[in-house]
PDB file of C-alpha atoms in Angstrom:
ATOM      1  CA  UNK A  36     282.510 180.047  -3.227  1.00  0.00           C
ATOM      2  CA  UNK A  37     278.677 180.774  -3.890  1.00  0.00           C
ATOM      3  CA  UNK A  38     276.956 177.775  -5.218  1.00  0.00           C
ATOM      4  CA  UNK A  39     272.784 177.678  -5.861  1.00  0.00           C
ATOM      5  CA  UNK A  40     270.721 174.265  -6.000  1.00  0.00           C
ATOM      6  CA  UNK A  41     267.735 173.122  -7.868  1.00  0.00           C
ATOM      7  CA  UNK A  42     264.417 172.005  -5.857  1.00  0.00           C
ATOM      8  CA  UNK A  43     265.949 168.085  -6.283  1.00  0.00           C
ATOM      9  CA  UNK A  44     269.620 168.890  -4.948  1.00  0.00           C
ATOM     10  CA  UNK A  45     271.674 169.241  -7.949  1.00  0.00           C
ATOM     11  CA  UNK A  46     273.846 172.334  -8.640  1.00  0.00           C
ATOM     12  CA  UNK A  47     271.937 174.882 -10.942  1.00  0.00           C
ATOM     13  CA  UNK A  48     273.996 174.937 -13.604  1.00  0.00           C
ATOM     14  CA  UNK A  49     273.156 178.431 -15.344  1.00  0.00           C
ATOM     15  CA  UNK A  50     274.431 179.901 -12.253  1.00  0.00           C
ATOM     16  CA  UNK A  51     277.927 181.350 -12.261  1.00  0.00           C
ATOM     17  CA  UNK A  52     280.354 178.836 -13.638  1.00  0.00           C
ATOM     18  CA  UNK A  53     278.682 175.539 -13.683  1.00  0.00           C
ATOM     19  CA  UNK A  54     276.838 176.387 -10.698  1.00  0.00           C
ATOM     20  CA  UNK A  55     279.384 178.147  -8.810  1.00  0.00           C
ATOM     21  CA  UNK A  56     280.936 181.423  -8.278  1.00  0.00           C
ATOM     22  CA  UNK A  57     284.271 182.062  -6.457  1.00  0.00           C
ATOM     23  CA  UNK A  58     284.010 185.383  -4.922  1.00  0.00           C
ATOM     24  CA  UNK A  59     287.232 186.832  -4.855  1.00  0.00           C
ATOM     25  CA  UNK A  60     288.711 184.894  -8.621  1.00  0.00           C
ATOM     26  CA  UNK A  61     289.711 188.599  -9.598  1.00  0.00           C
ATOM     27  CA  UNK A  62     291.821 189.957  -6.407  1.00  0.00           C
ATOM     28  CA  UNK A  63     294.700 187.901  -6.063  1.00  0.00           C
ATOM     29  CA  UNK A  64     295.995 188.285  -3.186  1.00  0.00           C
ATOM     30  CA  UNK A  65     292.545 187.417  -1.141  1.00  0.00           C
ATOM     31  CA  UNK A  66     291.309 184.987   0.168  1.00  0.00           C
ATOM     32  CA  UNK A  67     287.514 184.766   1.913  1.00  0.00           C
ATOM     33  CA  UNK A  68     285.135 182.700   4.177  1.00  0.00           C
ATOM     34  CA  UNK A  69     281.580 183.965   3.627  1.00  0.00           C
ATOM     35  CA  UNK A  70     278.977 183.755   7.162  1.00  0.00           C
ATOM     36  CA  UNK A  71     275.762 184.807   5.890  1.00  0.00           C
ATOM     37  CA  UNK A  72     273.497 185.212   2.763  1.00  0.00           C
ATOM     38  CA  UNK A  73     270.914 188.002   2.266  1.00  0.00           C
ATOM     39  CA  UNK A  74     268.672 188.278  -1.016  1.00  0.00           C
ATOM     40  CA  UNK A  75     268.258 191.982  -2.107  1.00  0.00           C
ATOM     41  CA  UNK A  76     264.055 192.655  -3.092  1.00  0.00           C
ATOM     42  CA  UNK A  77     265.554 192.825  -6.795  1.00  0.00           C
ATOM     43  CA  UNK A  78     267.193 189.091  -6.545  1.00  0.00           C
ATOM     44  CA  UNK A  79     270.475 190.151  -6.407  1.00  0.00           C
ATOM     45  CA  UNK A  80     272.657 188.040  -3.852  1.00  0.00           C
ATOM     46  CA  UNK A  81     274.513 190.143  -0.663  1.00  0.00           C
ATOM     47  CA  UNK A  82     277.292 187.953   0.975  1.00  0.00           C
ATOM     48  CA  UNK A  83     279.094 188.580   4.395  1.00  0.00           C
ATOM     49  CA  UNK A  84     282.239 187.677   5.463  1.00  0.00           C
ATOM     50  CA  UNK A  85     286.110 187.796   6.337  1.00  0.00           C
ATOM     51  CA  UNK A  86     288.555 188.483   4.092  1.00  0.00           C
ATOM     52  CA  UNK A  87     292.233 187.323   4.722  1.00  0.00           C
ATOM     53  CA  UNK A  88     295.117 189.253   3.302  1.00  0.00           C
ATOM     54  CA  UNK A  89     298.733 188.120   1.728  1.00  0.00           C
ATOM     55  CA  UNK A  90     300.085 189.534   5.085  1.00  0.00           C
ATOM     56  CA  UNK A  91     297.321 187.383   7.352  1.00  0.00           C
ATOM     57  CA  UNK A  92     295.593 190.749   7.930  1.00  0.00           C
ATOM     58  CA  UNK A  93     291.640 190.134   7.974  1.00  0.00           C
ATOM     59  CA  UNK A  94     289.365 192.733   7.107  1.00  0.00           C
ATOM     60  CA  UNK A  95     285.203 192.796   6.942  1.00  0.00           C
ATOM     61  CA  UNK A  96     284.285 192.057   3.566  1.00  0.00           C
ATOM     62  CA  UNK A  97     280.740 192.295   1.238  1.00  0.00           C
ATOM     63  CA  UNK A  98     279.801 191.378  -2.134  1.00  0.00           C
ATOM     64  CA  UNK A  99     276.985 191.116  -4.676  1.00  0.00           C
ATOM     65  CA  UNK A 100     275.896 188.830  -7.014  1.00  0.00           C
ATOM     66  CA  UNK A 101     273.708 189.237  -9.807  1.00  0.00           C
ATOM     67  CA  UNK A 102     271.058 187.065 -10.428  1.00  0.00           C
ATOM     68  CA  UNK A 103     272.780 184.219 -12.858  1.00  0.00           C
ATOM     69  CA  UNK A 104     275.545 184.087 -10.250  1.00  0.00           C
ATOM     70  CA  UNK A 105     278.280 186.896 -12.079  1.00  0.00           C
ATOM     71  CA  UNK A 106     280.010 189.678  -9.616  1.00  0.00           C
ATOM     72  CA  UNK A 107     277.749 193.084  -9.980  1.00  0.00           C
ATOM     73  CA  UNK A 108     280.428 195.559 -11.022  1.00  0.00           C
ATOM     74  CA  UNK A 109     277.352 198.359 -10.199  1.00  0.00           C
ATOM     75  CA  UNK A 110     278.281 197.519  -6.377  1.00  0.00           C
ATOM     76  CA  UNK A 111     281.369 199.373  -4.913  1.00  0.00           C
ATOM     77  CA  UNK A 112     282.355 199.807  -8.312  1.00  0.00           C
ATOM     78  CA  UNK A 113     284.189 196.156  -8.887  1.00  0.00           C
ATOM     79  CA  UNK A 114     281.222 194.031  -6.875  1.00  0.00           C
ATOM     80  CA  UNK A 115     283.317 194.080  -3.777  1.00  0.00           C
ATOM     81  CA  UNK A 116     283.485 196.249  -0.320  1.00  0.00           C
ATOM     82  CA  UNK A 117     286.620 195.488   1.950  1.00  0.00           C
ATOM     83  CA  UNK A 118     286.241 197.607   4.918  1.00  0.00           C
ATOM     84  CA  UNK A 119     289.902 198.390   5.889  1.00  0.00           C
ATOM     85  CA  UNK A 120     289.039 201.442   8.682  1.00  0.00           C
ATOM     86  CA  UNK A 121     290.179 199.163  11.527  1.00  0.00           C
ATOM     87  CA  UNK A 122     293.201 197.525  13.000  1.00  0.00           C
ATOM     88  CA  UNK A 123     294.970 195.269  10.420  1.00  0.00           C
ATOM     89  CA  UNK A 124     294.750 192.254  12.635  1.00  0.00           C
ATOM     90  CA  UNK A 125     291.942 190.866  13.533  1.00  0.00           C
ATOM     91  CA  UNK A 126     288.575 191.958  11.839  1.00  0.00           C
ATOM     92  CA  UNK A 127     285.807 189.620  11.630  1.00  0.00           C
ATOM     93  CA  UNK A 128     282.131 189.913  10.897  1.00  0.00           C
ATOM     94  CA  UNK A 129     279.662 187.864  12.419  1.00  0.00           C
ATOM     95  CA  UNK A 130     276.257 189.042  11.035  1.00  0.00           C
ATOM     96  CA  UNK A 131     274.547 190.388   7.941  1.00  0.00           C
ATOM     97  CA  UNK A 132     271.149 191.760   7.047  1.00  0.00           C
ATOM     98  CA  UNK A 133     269.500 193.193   4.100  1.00  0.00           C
ATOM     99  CA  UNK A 134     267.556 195.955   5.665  1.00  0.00           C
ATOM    100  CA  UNK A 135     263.695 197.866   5.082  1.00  0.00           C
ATOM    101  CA  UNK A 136     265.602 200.567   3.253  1.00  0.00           C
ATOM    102  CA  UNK A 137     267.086 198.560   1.229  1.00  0.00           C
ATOM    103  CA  UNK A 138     270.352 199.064   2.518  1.00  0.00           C
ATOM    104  CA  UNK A 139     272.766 196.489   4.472  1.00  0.00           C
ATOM    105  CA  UNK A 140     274.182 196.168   7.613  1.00  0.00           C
ATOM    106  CA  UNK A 141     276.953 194.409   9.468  1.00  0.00           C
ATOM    107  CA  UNK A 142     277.849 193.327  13.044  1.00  0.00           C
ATOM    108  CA  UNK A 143     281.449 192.098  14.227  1.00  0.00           C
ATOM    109  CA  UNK A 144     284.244 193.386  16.350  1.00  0.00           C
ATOM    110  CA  UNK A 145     287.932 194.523  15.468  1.00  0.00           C
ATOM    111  CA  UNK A 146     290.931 194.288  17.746  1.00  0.00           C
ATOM    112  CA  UNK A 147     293.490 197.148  19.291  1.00  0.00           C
ATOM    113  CA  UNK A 148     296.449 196.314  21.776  1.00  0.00           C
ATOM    114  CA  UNK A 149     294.801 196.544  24.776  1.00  0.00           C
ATOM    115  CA  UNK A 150     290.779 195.802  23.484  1.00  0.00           C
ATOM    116  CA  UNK A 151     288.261 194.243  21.357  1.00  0.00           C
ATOM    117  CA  UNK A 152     285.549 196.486  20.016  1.00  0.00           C
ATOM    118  CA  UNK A 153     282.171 195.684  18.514  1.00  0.00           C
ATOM    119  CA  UNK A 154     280.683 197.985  15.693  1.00  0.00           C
ATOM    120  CA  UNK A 155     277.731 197.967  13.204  1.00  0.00           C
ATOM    121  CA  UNK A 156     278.142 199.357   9.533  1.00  0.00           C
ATOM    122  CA  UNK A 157     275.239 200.273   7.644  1.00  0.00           C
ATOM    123  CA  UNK A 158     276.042 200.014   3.484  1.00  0.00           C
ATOM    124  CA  UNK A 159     274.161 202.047   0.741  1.00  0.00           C
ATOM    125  CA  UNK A 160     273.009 200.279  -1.696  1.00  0.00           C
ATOM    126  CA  UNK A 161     275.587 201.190  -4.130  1.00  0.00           C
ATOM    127  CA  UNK A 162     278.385 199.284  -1.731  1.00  0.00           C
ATOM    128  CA  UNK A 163     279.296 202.549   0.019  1.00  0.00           C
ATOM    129  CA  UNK A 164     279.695 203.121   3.022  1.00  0.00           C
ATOM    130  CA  UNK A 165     276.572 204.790   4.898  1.00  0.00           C
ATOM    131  CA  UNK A 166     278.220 208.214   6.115  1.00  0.00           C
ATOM    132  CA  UNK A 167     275.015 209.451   8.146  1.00  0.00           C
ATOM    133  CA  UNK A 168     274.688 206.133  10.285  1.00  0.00           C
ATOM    134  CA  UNK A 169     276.935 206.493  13.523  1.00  0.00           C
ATOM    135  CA  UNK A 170     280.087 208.283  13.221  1.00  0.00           C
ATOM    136  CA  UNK A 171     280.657 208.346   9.725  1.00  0.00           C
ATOM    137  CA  UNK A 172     278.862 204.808   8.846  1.00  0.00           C
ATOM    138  CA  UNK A 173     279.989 203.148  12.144  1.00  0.00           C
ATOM    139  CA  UNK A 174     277.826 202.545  15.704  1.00  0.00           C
ATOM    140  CA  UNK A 175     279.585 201.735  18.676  1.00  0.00           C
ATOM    141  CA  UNK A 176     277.957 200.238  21.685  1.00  0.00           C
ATOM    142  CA  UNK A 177     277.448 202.386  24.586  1.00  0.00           C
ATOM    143  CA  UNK A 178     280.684 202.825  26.963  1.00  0.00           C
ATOM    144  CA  UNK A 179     280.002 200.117  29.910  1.00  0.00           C
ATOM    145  CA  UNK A 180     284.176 200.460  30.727  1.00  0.00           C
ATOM    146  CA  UNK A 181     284.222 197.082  28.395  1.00  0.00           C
ATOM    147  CA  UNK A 182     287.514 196.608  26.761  1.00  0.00           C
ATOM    148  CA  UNK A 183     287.059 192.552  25.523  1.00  0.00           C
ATOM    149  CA  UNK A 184     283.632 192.777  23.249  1.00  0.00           C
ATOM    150  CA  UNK A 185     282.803 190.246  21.248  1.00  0.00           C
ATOM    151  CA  UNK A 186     280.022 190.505  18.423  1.00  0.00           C
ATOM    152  CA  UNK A 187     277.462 187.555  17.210  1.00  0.00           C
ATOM    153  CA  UNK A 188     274.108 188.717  15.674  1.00  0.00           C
ATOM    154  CA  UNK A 189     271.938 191.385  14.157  1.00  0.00           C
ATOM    155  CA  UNK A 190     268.709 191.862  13.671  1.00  0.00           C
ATOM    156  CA  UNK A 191     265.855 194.841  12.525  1.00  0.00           C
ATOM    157  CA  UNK A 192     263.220 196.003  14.413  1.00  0.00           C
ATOM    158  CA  UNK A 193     259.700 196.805  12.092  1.00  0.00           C
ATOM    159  CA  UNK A 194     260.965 200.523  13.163  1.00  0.00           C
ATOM    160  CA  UNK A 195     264.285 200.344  11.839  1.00  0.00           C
ATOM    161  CA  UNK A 196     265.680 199.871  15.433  1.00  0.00           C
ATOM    162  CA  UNK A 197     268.608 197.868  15.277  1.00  0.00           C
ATOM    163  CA  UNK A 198     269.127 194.555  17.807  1.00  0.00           C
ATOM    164  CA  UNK A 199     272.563 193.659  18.364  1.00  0.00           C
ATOM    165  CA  UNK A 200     273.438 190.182  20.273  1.00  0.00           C
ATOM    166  CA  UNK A 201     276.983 190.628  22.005  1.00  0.00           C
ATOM    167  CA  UNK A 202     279.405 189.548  24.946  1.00  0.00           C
ATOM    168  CA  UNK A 203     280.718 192.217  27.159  1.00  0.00           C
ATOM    169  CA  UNK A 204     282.505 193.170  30.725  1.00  0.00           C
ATOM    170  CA  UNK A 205     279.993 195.928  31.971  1.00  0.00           C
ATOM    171  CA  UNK A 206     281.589 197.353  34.390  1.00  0.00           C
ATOM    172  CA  UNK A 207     278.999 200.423  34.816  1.00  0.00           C
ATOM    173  CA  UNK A 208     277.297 201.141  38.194  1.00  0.00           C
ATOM    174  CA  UNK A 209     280.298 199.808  39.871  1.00  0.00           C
ATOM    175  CA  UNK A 210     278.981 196.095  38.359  1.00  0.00           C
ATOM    176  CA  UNK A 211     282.124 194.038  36.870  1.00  0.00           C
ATOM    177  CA  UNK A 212     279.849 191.458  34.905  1.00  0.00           C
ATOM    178  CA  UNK A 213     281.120 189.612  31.746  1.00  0.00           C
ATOM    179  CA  UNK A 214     278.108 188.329  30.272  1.00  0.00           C
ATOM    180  CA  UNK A 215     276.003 188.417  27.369  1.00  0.00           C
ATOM    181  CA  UNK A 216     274.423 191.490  26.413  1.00  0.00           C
ATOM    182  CA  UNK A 217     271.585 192.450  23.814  1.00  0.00           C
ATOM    183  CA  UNK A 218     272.084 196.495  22.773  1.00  0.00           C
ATOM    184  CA  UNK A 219     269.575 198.137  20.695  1.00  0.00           C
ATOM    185  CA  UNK A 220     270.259 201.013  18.172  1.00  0.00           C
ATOM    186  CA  UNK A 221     268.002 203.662  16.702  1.00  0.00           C
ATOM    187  CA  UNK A 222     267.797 203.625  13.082  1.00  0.00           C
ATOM    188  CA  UNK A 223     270.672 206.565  12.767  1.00  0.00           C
ATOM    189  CA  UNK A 224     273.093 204.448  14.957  1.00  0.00           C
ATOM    190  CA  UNK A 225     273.055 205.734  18.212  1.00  0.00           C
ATOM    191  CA  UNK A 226     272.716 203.703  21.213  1.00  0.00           C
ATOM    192  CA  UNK A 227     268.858 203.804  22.567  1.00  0.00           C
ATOM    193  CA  UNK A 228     270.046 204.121  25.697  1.00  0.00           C
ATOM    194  CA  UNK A 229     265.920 204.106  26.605  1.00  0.00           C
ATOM    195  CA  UNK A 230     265.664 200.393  26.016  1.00  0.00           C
ATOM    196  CA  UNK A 231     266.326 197.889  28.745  1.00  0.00           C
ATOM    197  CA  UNK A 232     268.559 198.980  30.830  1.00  0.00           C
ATOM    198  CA  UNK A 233     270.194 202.075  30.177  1.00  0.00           C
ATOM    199  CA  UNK A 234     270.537 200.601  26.536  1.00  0.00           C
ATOM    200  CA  UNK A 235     271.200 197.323  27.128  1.00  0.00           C
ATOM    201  CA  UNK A 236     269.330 193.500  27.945  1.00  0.00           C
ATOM    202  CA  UNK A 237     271.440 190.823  30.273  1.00  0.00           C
ATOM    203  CA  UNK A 238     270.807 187.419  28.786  1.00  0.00           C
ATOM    204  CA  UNK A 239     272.696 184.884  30.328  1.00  0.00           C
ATOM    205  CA  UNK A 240     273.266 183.252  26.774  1.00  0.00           C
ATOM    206  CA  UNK A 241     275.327 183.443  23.956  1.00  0.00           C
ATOM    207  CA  UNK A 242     273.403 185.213  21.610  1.00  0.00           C
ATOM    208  CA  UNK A 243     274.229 183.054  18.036  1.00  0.00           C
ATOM    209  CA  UNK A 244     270.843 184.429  15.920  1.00  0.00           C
ATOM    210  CA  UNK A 245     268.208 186.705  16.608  1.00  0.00           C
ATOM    211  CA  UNK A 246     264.847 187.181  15.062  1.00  0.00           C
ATOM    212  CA  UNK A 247     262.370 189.798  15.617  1.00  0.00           C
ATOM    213  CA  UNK A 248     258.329 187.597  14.590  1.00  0.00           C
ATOM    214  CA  UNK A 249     255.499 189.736  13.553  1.00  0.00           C
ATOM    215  CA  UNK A 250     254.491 190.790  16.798  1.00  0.00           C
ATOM    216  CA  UNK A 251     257.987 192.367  17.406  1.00  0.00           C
ATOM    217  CA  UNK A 252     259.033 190.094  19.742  1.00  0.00           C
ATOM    218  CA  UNK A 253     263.095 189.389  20.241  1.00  0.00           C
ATOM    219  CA  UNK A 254     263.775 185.287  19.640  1.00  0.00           C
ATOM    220  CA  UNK A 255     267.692 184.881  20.302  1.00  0.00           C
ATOM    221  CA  UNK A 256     269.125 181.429  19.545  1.00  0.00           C
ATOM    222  CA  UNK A 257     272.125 179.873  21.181  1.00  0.00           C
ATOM    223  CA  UNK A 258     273.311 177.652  23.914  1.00  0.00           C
ATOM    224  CA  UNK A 259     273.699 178.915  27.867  1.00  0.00           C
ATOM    225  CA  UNK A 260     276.047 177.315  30.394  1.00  0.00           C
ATOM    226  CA  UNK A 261     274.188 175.102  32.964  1.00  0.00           C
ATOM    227  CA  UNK A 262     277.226 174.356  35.226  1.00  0.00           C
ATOM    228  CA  UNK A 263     280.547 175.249  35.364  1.00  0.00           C
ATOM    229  CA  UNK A 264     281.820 172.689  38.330  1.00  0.00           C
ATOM    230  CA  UNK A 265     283.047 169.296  38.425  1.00  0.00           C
ATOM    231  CA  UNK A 266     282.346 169.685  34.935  1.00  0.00           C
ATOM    232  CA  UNK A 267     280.772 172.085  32.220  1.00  0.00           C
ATOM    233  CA  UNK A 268     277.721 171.589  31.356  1.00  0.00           C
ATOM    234  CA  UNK A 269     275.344 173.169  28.870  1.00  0.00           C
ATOM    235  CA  UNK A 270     271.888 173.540  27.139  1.00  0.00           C
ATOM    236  CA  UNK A 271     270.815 174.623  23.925  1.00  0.00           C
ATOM    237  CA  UNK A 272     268.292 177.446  24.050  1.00  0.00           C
ATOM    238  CA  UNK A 273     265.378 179.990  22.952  1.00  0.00           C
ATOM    239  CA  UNK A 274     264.963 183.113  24.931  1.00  0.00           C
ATOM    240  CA  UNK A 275     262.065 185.216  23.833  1.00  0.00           C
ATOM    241  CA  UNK A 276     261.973 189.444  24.718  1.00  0.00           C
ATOM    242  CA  UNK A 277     259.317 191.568  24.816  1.00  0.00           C
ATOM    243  CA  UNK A 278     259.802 194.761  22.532  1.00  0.00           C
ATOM    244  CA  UNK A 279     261.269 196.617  25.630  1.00  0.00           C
ATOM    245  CA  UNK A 280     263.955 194.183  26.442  1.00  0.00           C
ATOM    246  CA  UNK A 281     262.743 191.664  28.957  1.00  0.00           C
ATOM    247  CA  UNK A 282     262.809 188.343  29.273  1.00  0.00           C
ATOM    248  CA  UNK A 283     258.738 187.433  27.976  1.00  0.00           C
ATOM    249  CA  UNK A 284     257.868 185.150  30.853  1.00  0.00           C
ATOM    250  CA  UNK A 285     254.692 183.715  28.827  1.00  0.00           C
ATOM    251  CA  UNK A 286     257.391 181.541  27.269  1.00  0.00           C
ATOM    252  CA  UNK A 287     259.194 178.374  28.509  1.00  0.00           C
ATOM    253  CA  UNK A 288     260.342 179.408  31.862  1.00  0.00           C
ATOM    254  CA  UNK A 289     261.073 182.551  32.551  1.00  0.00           C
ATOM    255  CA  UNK A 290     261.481 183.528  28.540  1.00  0.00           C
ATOM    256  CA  UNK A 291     263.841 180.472  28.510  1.00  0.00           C
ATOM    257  CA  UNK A 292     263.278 176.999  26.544  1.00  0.00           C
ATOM    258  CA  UNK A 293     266.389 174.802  26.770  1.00  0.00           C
ATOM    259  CA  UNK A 294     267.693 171.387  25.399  1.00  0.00           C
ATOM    260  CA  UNK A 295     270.364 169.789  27.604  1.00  0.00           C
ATOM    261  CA  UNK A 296     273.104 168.245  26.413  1.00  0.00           C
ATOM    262  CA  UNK A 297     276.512 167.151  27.349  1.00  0.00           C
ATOM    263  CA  UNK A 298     279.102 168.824  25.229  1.00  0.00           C
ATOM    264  CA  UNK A 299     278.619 171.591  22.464  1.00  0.00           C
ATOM    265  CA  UNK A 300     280.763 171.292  18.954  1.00  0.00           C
ATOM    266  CA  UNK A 301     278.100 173.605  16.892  1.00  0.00           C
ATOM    267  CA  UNK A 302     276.246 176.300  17.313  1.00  0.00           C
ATOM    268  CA  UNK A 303     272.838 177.199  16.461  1.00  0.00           C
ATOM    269  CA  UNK A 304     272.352 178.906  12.796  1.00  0.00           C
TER     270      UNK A 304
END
């Protein structure tokens, strides 16, 4: 359900039906939770989320809106992309941007028997499927010896670059650390394995949104655990990176601002 609001609260009623727009009222057999918004340089309205099958499949899912709220047949041909590439069971997507190019990209992970993969899709702006980004529209994170990845956020560098916040056992260099990770991508898909460290920032926190401000600095939003024993205890936090990947130690301490607090129910948007 897409719904837009006037400046003083109330539902704009020249949008959609009555203010509202259910996404997927013409594919029976669907059903959908949207996690994120994008507005196209045109207006138009990009939404990202999960679809959920008759069977209880879930697959990655994008639509578009025109501006007075009706499905854009133009996109994908019915005003719909369900990606359907991976493993039929569990598919969700975590992130969504409108990019520079005015394309779109995704971040989220599918599963397989024995692991859990991340991968970033890039979409053309007709709802296709971006062939010459990765392998055939998909990037994979570089090969730590991960099996259990977990995807969260997405962001674009001024140069295209991509930013991707995930979780990940890297078990390269003879290291066995499960941790969170940030990975960055060149603008064709492929792992800048120059960045960082061999590709890849350590964080030490889960990595909910990132933002690149205008003097490319990364900001990554989130919450970090403070102590594990007699009892968990964590901190909302603000990390900033410099372009290269570290932490930037001209903020908080040691790139790190955090808010204690005693348990965690939400997490930063």
């Amino acid at each position: 359900l897409s719904m837009r609001i006037m400046p003083d609260g109330s539902l704009d009623s020249s949008f959609g039906i009555n203010g509202r727009t259910v996404i997927i009222s013409s594919f029976p057999g669907l059903s959908f939770y949207g996690q994120k918004i994008a507005l196209q340089d045109d207006g138009k309205i990009l939404i990202g989320g999960t679809a959920i099958t008759i069977t209880n499949e879930t697959q990655f899912l994008i639509a578009r809106l025109n501006l007075n709220g009706t499905i854009d047949s133009t996109f994908n041909s019915n005003g719909l992309l369900v990606v359907d590439k991976f493993s039929p069971t569990e598919n969700n997507l975590y992130d969504f941007l409108y990019l520079q190019s005015g394309k779109s990209a995704l971040i989220g992970y599918y599963t397989m028997p024995t692991q859990r993969q991340v991968v970033i899709m890039r979409i053309n702006k007709n709802g296709s499927i971006d062939s010459t980004f990765g392998d055939n529209g998909i990037a994979y994170p570089p090969d730590f010896g991960s099996t259990n990845n977990y995807a969260y956020s997405l962001a674009e560098q001024q140069d295209r670059k991509l930013i991707a916040g995930v979780n990940m056992t890297d078990t390269g260099d003879g290291k066995n650390i499960s941790d969170d990770f940030l990975l960055r991508f060149n603008e064709n898909g492929t792992p800048d394995t120059t960045w960082g460290y061999k590709g890849r920032s350590i964080t030490h926190l889960y990595p909910a949104v990132l933002k690149i401000n205008a003097d490319s600095q990364i900001l990554l939003g989130g919450y970090k655990l403070l102590t594990d024993t007699p009892t968990q205890s964590y901190a909302y936090a603000v990390a900033r990176f410099t372009i290269n990947g570290a932490f930037d130690s001209t903020f908080g301490i040691n790139g790190i601002t955090t808010v204690a607090v005693n348990n965690i129910y939400s997490t930063p948007k």
